[in-house]
């Protein structure tokens, strides 16, 4: 199925902080325990109060080029064509490099389990397959979170900025951050005032690693050539010395401990 | 019999036994109740001392194996052959301990073999996993020479000897790759790691510094093996390694400062505060003090100076790795992580296991000062069974402090 990539648009000006999204997420993903005040292994989205009656959702951003997917040595995390970044515990090593790599500190770990898993929002991937929106978007009473094709939502966000410039800070967070994410935010104030990380790069972070890993073949080829040549020279030197006569053989200068034992 | 057993109980051994017994309990708890039950790791601090110290620093300190193998087998620096077996042995032990530590550290170790079948070439960790697997195999083969020699399996020894040079070259390539790629691991977090440690070319920092650390560790092992096993250190060879180490450290430091300057982060090194303090402490121990000691003892290096400079560099190096993996991230996003006593006990136990393994290997295998015994020169007879017990020998006839 190659459906258009899905996304969420979170309009902070519309959020009333009711927490229905967190609750719906719990139900849809069968997560135990009540909603916790921050992201945990069993709370995949939270609504955080940021003063002045402003509420900000925290959840996996489902980056277009996710760091977590790129750093996972075995590919336990994958980016689906229709948007979600999903996790397969059956091949996960539990190395937690995804947690280090994630620019938004989203993946969580089951620290008190003998068979721990990485846990995070999966953009309701099973629901998407059935053609349903995410549970959080469906539950939102004010349409602060809406679900749709990413292209459509980008257009919607831009239209809102154009229609009500006085109401919004002129930026769609997630449009270019880390090369673009599948969760877009609109805010009434500059994003750093709401504790968004505005220092993140505007290109996909996996590029930073990939351009280094691209040197691997060069290192191998040049290194093999250099080491091979050095070895050949050293053997040749010994050969020549041996041919020229026993009293000039150089390989007798193994250290003073050479003849012990 | 009982008396004989009691005589084996030196204070150090009792301490080690207690340490390992405690570690066994901790390992049991860790596997029964999860990582959170014995560590201070959390969703905010997913990597702690086990990654920073056991893994990052451990692998770097084991670089001596590939350095000495390259020096002797590839560059033909025959003089250093007497240090070769010990270097390869400690590298092998280092990698085996690293793998042990890794099995404790990762959450789902039963899936560790998945790296072999599930590939993600975009992951630096994937490359490291493969390099470490292959390089540990190379080290096992390199070291197995000693075992075949001990068993007198001449034919296996001869076959192995034929492929030794290519094997060593492969080992050097694998080491170059994964030593540097350990730095690549952190290039994906530009805004999560403090700019005094982050660099888009971290792999270059990691590679240059591992060369110095590997040499420092060989020198320091000379001290340990003297102190604990009674082998006099090779004062005809080790000071030269320390000098090369100092040279590499100077290159490293110039490179490091230049990198900071180019990224505009150099002023941070002079801004009052914890980051600058950590930065200078690290570089004081890793670079400045060791280089000064080497410079001041340029004509004649005493054992004391040799071990001071190497220990200092080892500690500074560990600090660098720890600052990249843990502290440098804490400076940006403080989470109050401090290792639990259980984490420390496990790390110390791994070092303890290393001592035991090294002690056993040196006692039962022809490791130390087996310099002349290489069969390539038709001098295989240099070593004969049964092995003489390690015995003190006069310090290098060539004169211990001979300027070279």
XYZ file of C-alpha atoms in Angstrom:
665
model
C 0.000 0.000 0.000
C 1.590 3.260 -1.044
C -0.836 5.717 0.453
C 0.183 9.358 0.757
C 2.229 9.908 3.949
C -0.050 10.772 6.852
C 0.630 13.393 9.492
C -0.807 15.304 12.459
C -1.250 19.051 12.721
C -1.246 20.351 16.291
C -2.552 23.899 16.622
C -1.498 25.144 20.042
C -3.919 28.103 19.823
C -6.822 25.659 19.809
C -5.643 23.279 22.552
C -7.589 23.536 25.816
C -5.419 21.007 27.657
C -8.236 18.533 28.289
C -5.946 15.520 27.813
C -8.482 13.556 25.781
C -5.715 12.709 23.303
C -3.557 11.079 26.006
C -6.533 9.127 27.275
C -7.557 7.969 23.809
C -3.953 6.943 23.125
C -3.973 4.789 26.262
C -7.123 3.016 25.161
C -6.188 2.589 21.509
C -2.759 1.174 22.296
C -3.835 -0.806 25.398
C -1.351 0.986 27.635
C -1.729 0.288 31.353
C -1.733 2.835 34.164
C -3.135 6.350 34.197
C -1.655 9.132 32.061
C 1.674 10.221 33.526
C 2.942 13.834 33.576
C 5.633 13.164 30.961
C 6.408 10.659 28.240
C 7.122 7.199 29.644
C 7.144 3.656 28.351
C 3.371 3.541 28.951
C 2.425 7.120 28.167
C 3.017 7.875 24.520
C 1.579 11.357 24.408
C 1.121 14.022 27.054
C -0.267 17.531 27.188
C 2.151 19.841 28.959
C 1.120 23.195 30.344
C 3.510 25.933 29.278
C 1.972 28.906 31.122
C -0.546 31.509 29.927
C -3.089 28.771 29.380
C -1.008 27.309 26.596
C -0.739 23.575 26.194
C 1.762 21.650 24.138
C 1.499 18.017 23.143
C 4.610 15.860 23.351
C 4.748 12.783 21.159
C 6.877 11.047 18.565
C 7.316 13.388 15.592
C 7.629 10.554 13.065
C 10.443 12.374 11.265
C 10.567 12.041 7.502
C 14.142 10.813 7.855
C 14.206 9.545 11.435
C 17.446 9.411 13.411
C 16.154 6.444 15.403
C 15.603 4.414 12.235
C 19.011 5.330 10.894
C 20.937 4.503 14.082
C 19.273 1.166 14.874
C 21.931 -1.455 14.058
C 19.394 -4.137 13.177
C 16.545 -2.084 11.764
C 14.109 -2.762 14.591
C 12.660 0.694 13.943
C 11.313 1.409 10.483
C 9.595 4.299 8.771
C 6.424 3.148 7.016
C 5.454 4.564 3.635
C 2.296 6.033 5.123
C 4.112 7.891 7.903
C 4.478 5.973 11.177
C 7.842 5.028 12.651
C 7.190 1.563 14.046
C 9.118 -0.847 16.243
C 9.732 -4.587 16.062
C 10.758 -5.966 19.435
C 11.639 -9.367 17.993
C 14.903 -8.084 16.523
C 15.676 -5.232 18.950
C 18.933 -5.608 20.928
C 17.955 -3.070 23.568
C 21.079 -1.001 22.852
C 19.082 2.222 23.293
C 21.035 4.060 20.602
C 17.635 5.222 19.281
C 17.089 7.035 22.581
C 20.485 8.749 22.261
C 19.922 9.538 18.583
C 16.381 10.924 18.817
C 16.549 14.735 18.647
C 13.252 14.980 20.557
C 14.036 12.435 23.333
C 10.979 10.388 22.489
C 11.808 6.651 22.584
C 11.352 5.254 26.088
C 12.636 2.050 27.602
C 11.170 -0.481 30.027
C 13.835 -0.119 32.701
C 12.231 -2.502 35.141
C 11.550 -5.403 32.841
C 13.606 -8.535 32.236
C 12.473 -8.414 28.606
C 12.479 -4.665 28.014
C 11.117 -3.002 24.899
C 11.485 0.416 23.333
C 8.130 2.174 23.631
C 6.816 5.211 21.810
C 3.914 6.580 19.797
C 3.424 4.571 16.615
C 1.039 7.052 14.969
C -1.653 4.408 15.494
C -0.180 2.381 12.626
C -2.742 -0.442 13.004
C -5.596 2.075 12.835
C -4.084 3.750 9.791
C -4.042 0.397 8.033
C -7.775 0.165 8.570
C -8.200 3.641 7.110
C -8.874 5.263 10.499
C -7.278 8.469 11.841
C -5.068 8.335 14.936
C -6.924 7.939 18.231
C -5.644 11.284 19.526
C -6.935 13.220 16.513
C -10.270 11.432 16.673
C -10.649 12.245 20.367
C -9.682 15.915 20.164
C -12.808 18.025 20.908
C -11.426 21.285 19.500
C -9.623 20.009 16.409
C -6.374 21.188 17.970
C -4.965 17.936 16.643
C -6.073 16.991 13.148
C -5.057 14.025 11.054
C -4.533 13.901 7.292
C -2.131 13.679 4.401
C 1.033 15.578 5.240
C 0.853 17.661 2.063
C -2.720 18.668 2.827
C -1.898 19.556 6.435
C 1.070 21.690 5.367
C -1.324 23.597 3.098
C -3.852 23.915 5.946
C -1.175 25.223 8.297
C 0.011 27.782 5.770
C -3.550 28.867 5.099
C -4.114 29.450 8.819
C -0.904 31.488 9.061
C -1.981 33.562 6.071
C -5.564 34.053 7.262
C -4.690 35.009 10.849
C -1.155 36.386 11.015
C -2.070 38.151 14.263
C -2.983 34.879 15.918
C 0.136 32.878 15.012
C 3.896 33.001 15.202
C 4.904 32.774 11.557
C 6.409 29.308 11.524
C 5.270 25.717 11.102
C 7.407 23.675 13.483
C 8.150 20.367 11.813
C 8.069 21.631 8.258
C 11.863 21.771 7.956
C 13.120 20.763 11.416
C 15.443 17.756 11.056
C 14.409 17.638 7.425
C 10.693 17.623 8.213
C 8.501 15.670 10.611
C 5.066 14.105 10.382
C 3.812 16.087 13.358
C 3.416 19.784 12.580
C 2.886 22.497 15.183
C 1.359 25.970 14.985
C 1.973 28.313 17.884
C 0.796 31.732 19.023
C 4.298 32.615 20.258
C 7.870 31.812 19.187
C 8.447 28.117 19.738
C 11.371 28.484 22.129
C 8.985 30.150 24.599
C 7.077 26.869 24.699
C 10.259 24.852 25.353
C 10.495 23.568 21.811
C 14.055 22.839 20.795
C 14.649 25.478 18.146
C 18.348 24.626 17.893
C 17.728 21.440 15.912
C 19.215 21.398 12.443
C 16.973 21.962 9.425
C 18.403 18.994 7.555
C 18.018 15.269 8.270
C 20.428 14.373 11.065
C 21.217 10.915 9.631
C 23.128 12.781 6.902
C 25.781 13.651 9.514
C 26.516 9.978 10.089
C 26.050 8.809 6.549
C 28.575 11.162 5.012
C 31.153 9.734 7.420
C 30.179 6.126 6.808
C 30.575 6.759 3.086
C 34.320 6.976 3.739
C 34.449 3.345 4.867
C 35.233 1.910 1.404
C 37.946 4.537 0.916
C 39.520 3.804 4.275
C 39.515 0.095 3.497
C 40.985 0.450 -0.004
C 43.569 3.119 0.797
C 44.433 1.439 4.085
C 44.863 -1.959 2.457
C 47.045 -0.414 -0.240
C 49.199 1.460 2.252
C 49.611 -1.468 4.628
C 50.210 -3.921 1.793
C 52.864 -1.677 0.299
C 54.557 -1.220 3.681
C 54.597 -4.952 4.231
C 56.035 -5.567 0.766
C 58.776 -2.978 1.333
C 59.737 -4.501 4.655
C 59.891 -8.030 3.249
C 61.840 -6.767 0.277
C 64.301 -4.966 2.529
C 64.921 -8.151 4.486
C 65.213 -10.143 1.259
C 67.799 -7.796 -0.190
C 69.724 -7.752 3.058
C 69.708 -11.543 3.205
C 70.889 -11.799 -0.418
C 73.710 -9.374 0.187
C 75.254 -11.455 2.861
C 74.669 -12.894 6.290
C 76.712 -10.264 8.110
C 74.389 -7.527 6.945
C 71.081 -9.217 7.754
C 68.975 -6.704 9.661
C 66.463 -9.016 11.302
C 68.876 -10.048 14.029
C 68.159 -6.953 16.042
C 65.165 -8.343 17.822
C 65.375 -6.869 21.300
C 67.613 -8.163 24.044
C 64.899 -10.495 25.231
C 64.955 -12.294 21.930
C 66.900 -15.286 23.040
C 65.282 -15.914 26.366
C 63.280 -19.024 27.117
C 45.979 -29.291 50.854
C 44.058 -26.850 52.992
C 47.228 -25.063 53.879
C 48.094 -24.824 50.228
C 44.696 -23.307 49.508
C 45.027 -20.832 52.344
C 48.426 -19.800 51.052
C 46.747 -18.745 47.810
C 44.591 -16.233 49.669
C 46.442 -12.980 49.341
C 44.523 -9.846 50.332
C 44.198 -8.854 46.694
C 42.709 -12.198 45.766
C 40.232 -12.106 48.649
C 39.179 -8.616 47.602
C 38.814 -9.730 43.998
C 36.766 -12.764 45.000
C 34.430 -10.597 47.084
C 34.103 -8.152 44.195
C 33.238 -10.894 41.720
C 30.770 -12.526 44.120
C 28.996 -9.179 44.521
C 29.034 -8.741 40.757
C 27.436 -12.165 40.310
C 24.543 -11.111 42.558
C 24.166 -7.821 40.681
C 24.138 -9.614 37.323
C 21.413 -11.944 38.593
C 19.293 -9.033 39.787
C 19.888 -7.187 36.509
C 18.651 -10.107 34.414
C 15.716 -10.832 36.702
C 14.406 -7.299 37.228
C 15.840 -5.211 34.417
C 18.504 -2.568 34.027
C 16.624 -0.071 36.162
C 16.963 -2.286 39.216
C 20.756 -1.925 39.452
C 21.586 1.235 37.503
C 20.701 4.902 37.642
C 19.950 4.857 33.938
C 16.667 6.381 32.878
C 14.776 7.551 29.828
C 16.683 10.821 30.220
C 20.084 9.114 30.579
C 19.942 5.971 28.463
C 23.730 5.470 28.396
C 25.887 5.634 31.506
C 29.194 4.448 32.849
C 28.900 1.003 31.259
C 28.888 2.574 27.809
C 31.274 5.430 28.579
C 33.834 3.422 30.495
C 33.492 -0.309 29.790
C 32.761 0.058 26.105
C 34.073 3.334 24.668
C 37.177 3.649 26.852
C 37.767 -0.113 26.996
C 37.928 -0.512 23.235
C 40.189 2.512 22.868
C 42.608 1.225 25.497
C 42.762 -2.123 23.688
C 44.120 -0.388 20.572
C 47.643 -1.457 21.545
C 47.005 -4.868 19.962
C 46.599 -3.606 16.441
C 49.288 -0.949 16.830
C 51.965 -3.434 17.866
C 50.826 -6.050 15.347
C 51.120 -3.441 12.595
C 54.499 -2.251 13.890
C 56.033 -5.720 13.907
C 54.314 -7.588 11.097
C 53.551 -4.819 8.621
C 56.247 -2.220 9.206
C 58.928 -4.708 10.195
C 59.919 -3.027 13.479
C 61.377 -6.306 14.755
C 62.794 -4.659 17.861
C 59.343 -4.411 19.358
C 58.485 -8.082 18.951
C 59.033 -8.744 22.672
C 56.032 -6.526 23.419
C 53.832 -8.064 20.762
C 52.298 -11.048 22.516
C 51.442 -9.121 25.651
C 49.808 -6.400 23.558
C 47.745 -8.873 21.575
C 46.803 -10.749 24.729
C 45.586 -7.611 26.489
C 43.711 -6.506 23.386
C 42.019 -9.886 23.174
C 41.120 -9.812 26.856
C 39.897 -6.241 26.405
C 37.582 -7.187 23.560
C 36.253 -10.273 25.348
C 35.527 -8.144 28.415
C 33.904 -5.544 26.221
C 31.601 -8.199 24.766
C 30.825 -9.412 28.296
C 30.042 -5.856 29.351
C 27.909 -5.371 26.271
C 25.803 -8.426 27.085
C 25.089 -6.921 30.505
C 24.503 -3.472 29.073
C 22.062 -4.102 26.264
C 18.471 -4.732 27.198
C 17.781 -7.727 24.977
C 21.103 -9.574 24.733
C 19.452 -12.740 23.421
C 18.986 -10.829 20.169
C 22.666 -9.894 19.873
C 23.157 -12.340 16.994
C 20.583 -10.365 15.011
C 23.381 -8.048 13.871
C 24.559 -10.885 11.644
C 21.279 -11.310 9.771
C 19.543 -7.943 10.093
C 21.561 -5.242 8.417
C 21.234 -1.502 8.653
C 24.226 -0.075 6.810
C 23.158 3.440 7.789
C 23.884 2.683 11.432
C 27.345 3.412 12.809
C 26.594 0.861 15.507
C 25.995 -1.789 12.867
C 29.450 -1.174 11.434
C 30.958 -1.331 14.910
C 29.154 -4.591 15.664
C 30.588 -6.241 12.559
C 34.081 -4.835 13.021
C 34.186 -5.956 16.639
C 32.942 -9.445 15.751
C 35.520 -9.807 13.002
C 38.355 -8.158 14.874
C 37.823 -10.311 17.955
C 38.119 -13.308 15.629
C 41.330 -11.855 14.191
C 42.699 -11.341 17.700
C 41.785 -14.905 18.649
C 43.646 -16.197 15.594
C 46.631 -13.933 16.218
C 46.827 -15.011 19.814
C 46.127 -18.676 19.047
C 49.740 -18.857 17.787
C 50.793 -18.845 21.399
C 48.405 -21.675 22.197
C 49.561 -23.841 19.256
C 53.109 -23.170 20.265
C 52.367 -24.228 23.823
C 50.651 -27.392 22.612
C 53.413 -28.050 20.121
C 51.009 -28.185 17.163
C 53.638 -27.180 14.674
C 51.556 -27.802 11.570
C 48.685 -25.550 12.672
C 51.246 -22.989 13.688
C 52.872 -23.113 10.246
C 49.540 -22.735 8.431
C 48.582 -19.816 10.639
C 51.943 -18.227 10.099
C 51.451 -18.193 6.353
C 48.305 -16.070 6.653
C 49.482 -13.979 9.560
C 50.539 -10.881 7.613
C 47.241 -10.539 5.687
C 45.405 -11.328 8.915
C 47.214 -8.527 10.711
C 46.459 -6.124 7.850
C 42.772 -7.032 8.043
C 42.939 -6.488 11.809
C 44.455 -3.039 11.379
C 41.779 -2.080 8.855
C 38.969 -3.339 11.103
C 40.444 -1.466 14.050
C 40.835 1.748 12.082
C 37.185 1.481 11.107
C 35.580 0.734 14.437
C 37.880 2.840 16.605
C 36.905 5.851 14.522
C 33.273 4.834 14.105
C 32.853 4.855 17.890
C 33.167 8.608 17.422
C 30.734 8.577 14.514
C 28.113 7.269 16.971
C 27.829 10.746 18.443
C 27.855 12.807 15.269
C 24.071 12.435 14.975
C 23.402 14.486 18.128
C 24.842 17.935 17.336
C 22.429 19.722 19.660
C 22.520 17.141 22.477
C 26.288 17.043 23.036
C 28.257 19.994 24.398
C 30.158 21.830 21.622
C 33.471 21.351 23.451
C 33.117 17.642 22.663
C 30.825 17.496 19.670
C 32.450 17.637 16.286
C 31.209 16.514 12.887
C 34.574 14.788 12.571
C 34.528 13.033 15.952
C 35.732 9.804 14.285
C 39.058 11.511 13.536
C 39.388 12.577 17.187
C 38.562 9.056 18.279
C 41.057 7.430 15.947
C 44.018 9.673 16.759
C 43.333 9.475 20.486
C 43.007 5.681 20.458
C 46.517 5.416 18.998
C 47.898 7.362 21.943
C 45.738 5.461 24.424
C 46.797 2.097 23.016
C 50.474 2.987 23.426
C 49.863 4.426 26.896
C 48.146 1.214 27.895
C 51.065 -0.943 26.693
C 53.424 1.137 28.826
C 51.094 0.943 31.787
C 50.711 -2.815 31.349
C 54.487 -2.977 31.619
C 54.075 -1.514 35.091
C 51.200 -3.815 36.055
C 53.019 -6.888 34.841
C 56.073 -5.786 36.829
C 54.086 -5.044 39.951
C 51.854 -8.114 39.924
C 53.781 -10.736 37.962
C 57.353 -9.727 38.635
C 58.404 -9.212 35.023
C 60.835 -6.345 34.769
C 59.553 -3.721 32.325
C 61.324 -3.419 28.984
C 62.975 -0.090 29.576
C 64.779 -0.460 26.266
C 61.477 -0.372 24.351
C 58.682 1.181 26.399
C 60.117 4.729 26.634
C 60.155 4.846 22.838
C 56.463 3.993 22.801
C 55.847 6.763 25.329
C 57.692 9.184 23.044
C 55.628 8.191 20.043
C 52.547 8.535 22.238
C 53.575 12.076 23.167
C 54.032 12.923 19.505
C 50.560 11.605 18.672
C 49.108 13.511 21.624
C 50.581 16.756 20.346
C 49.054 16.115 16.910
C 45.757 15.241 18.586
C 45.758 18.384 20.697
C 46.585 20.706 17.820
C 43.863 19.032 15.805
C 41.366 19.281 18.659
C 42.024 22.985 19.274
C 41.949 23.749 15.569
C 38.639 21.926 15.234
C 37.163 23.949 18.125
C 38.478 27.172 16.625
C 37.046 26.419 13.191
C 33.629 25.737 14.677
C 33.808 28.870 16.807
C 33.632 26.845 20.018
C 37.077 27.750 21.314
C 35.851 30.645 23.503
C 33.792 28.080 25.434
C 37.053 26.529 26.610
C 37.914 29.795 28.307
C 34.499 30.626 29.717
C 34.339 30.033 33.448
C 32.222 27.072 34.395
C 32.012 23.315 34.546
C 32.392 22.596 30.802
C 35.707 24.460 30.551
C 36.882 22.890 33.801
C 36.155 19.380 32.522
C 37.719 20.202 29.168
C 40.987 21.378 30.694
C 41.124 18.626 33.299
C 40.686 16.077 30.543
C 43.347 17.621 28.330
C 45.689 18.256 31.236
C 45.660 14.556 32.098
C 45.448 13.188 28.582
C 47.815 15.548 26.761
C 49.610 18.248 28.691
C 51.062 16.358 31.662
C 52.097 13.238 29.682
C 53.762 15.352 26.988
C 55.587 17.470 29.571
C 56.851 14.373 31.379
C 58.118 12.903 28.108
C 59.811 16.177 27.175
C 61.480 16.524 30.562
C 62.803 12.970 30.435
C 63.892 13.094 26.834
C 67.378 11.834 27.561
C 66.665 9.178 30.103
C 63.242 8.021 31.176
C 62.916 6.406 34.573
C 60.350 3.675 35.181
C 58.545 6.102 37.437
C 58.287 8.745 34.733
C 57.189 6.135 32.211
C 54.360 4.896 34.371
C 53.331 8.360 35.503
C 53.025 9.530 31.917
C 51.187 6.439 30.731
C 48.778 6.281 33.683
C 48.039 9.974 33.301
C 47.283 9.531 29.609
C 45.094 6.493 30.297
C 43.023 8.400 32.865
C 42.740 11.426 30.606
C 41.671 9.239 27.722
C 38.971 7.551 29.799
C 37.802 11.026 30.767
C 37.532 12.054 27.133
C 35.376 9.071 26.232
C 33.248 9.559 29.320
C 32.805 13.244 28.571
C 31.581 12.441 25.071
C 29.223 9.646 26.044
C 27.820 10.910 29.338
C 29.073 14.180 30.811
C 28.992 16.197 27.600
C 25.325 15.313 27.181
C 24.572 16.101 30.816
C 26.017 19.585 30.362
C 23.342 20.319 27.766
C 20.470 18.482 29.423
C 21.247 17.838 33.097
C 19.545 14.724 34.385
C 21.528 14.273 37.586
C 22.871 10.901 36.502
C 25.476 9.405 38.765
C 26.322 5.707 38.599
C 24.999 3.430 41.327
C 27.455 1.378 43.382
C 26.243 -1.623 41.405
C 27.298 -0.013 38.128
C 30.721 0.726 39.619
C 31.071 -2.816 40.982
C 30.328 -4.291 37.546
C 32.864 -2.003 35.875
C 35.515 -2.854 38.470
C 34.685 -6.552 38.178
C 35.338 -6.456 34.460
C 38.774 -5.012 35.177
C 39.231 -7.723 37.825
C 38.313 -10.436 35.327
C 40.870 -8.910 32.971
C 43.559 -9.241 35.635
C 42.644 -12.864 36.268
C 42.633 -13.700 32.563
C 45.943 -11.944 31.981
C 47.522 -13.605 35.012
C 46.395 -17.074 33.920
C 47.474 -16.554 30.337
C 50.902 -15.287 31.326
C 51.379 -18.159 33.769
C 50.356 -20.959 31.439
C 51.230 -19.649 27.984
C 54.445 -18.341 26.452
C 53.375 -14.718 26.355
C 55.970 -12.563 28.011
C 59.231 -11.815 26.261
C 58.671 -14.443 23.620
C 60.390 -12.116 21.220
C 62.826 -14.405 19.479
C 60.421 -17.277 19.153
C 58.811 -16.353 15.905
C 58.936 -19.234 13.480
C 59.232 -17.057 10.407
C 62.930 -16.720 11.033
C 63.395 -20.419 11.534
C 64.045 -19.785 15.181
C 61.031 -21.616 16.503
C 63.302 -23.470 18.852
C 63.640 -20.368 20.947
C 60.786 -21.620 23.063
C 60.764 -25.147 24.351
C 58.376 -26.994 26.569
C 57.951 -27.029 29.454
C 57.801 -23.319 30.037
C 60.075 -21.965 32.645
C 58.163 -20.144 35.297
C 58.204 -16.415 34.672
C 61.434 -15.295 36.180
C 62.889 -11.918 36.799
C 65.666 -11.150 34.403
C 68.290 -8.482 34.336
C 66.884 -5.320 32.973
C 67.634 -4.943 29.281
C 71.305 -5.610 28.732
C 71.446 -2.736 26.301
C 71.253 -0.396 29.281
C 67.876 0.670 30.642
C 68.108 4.319 29.960
C 70.007 4.193 26.723
C 69.010 7.235 24.711
C 67.577 6.163 21.420
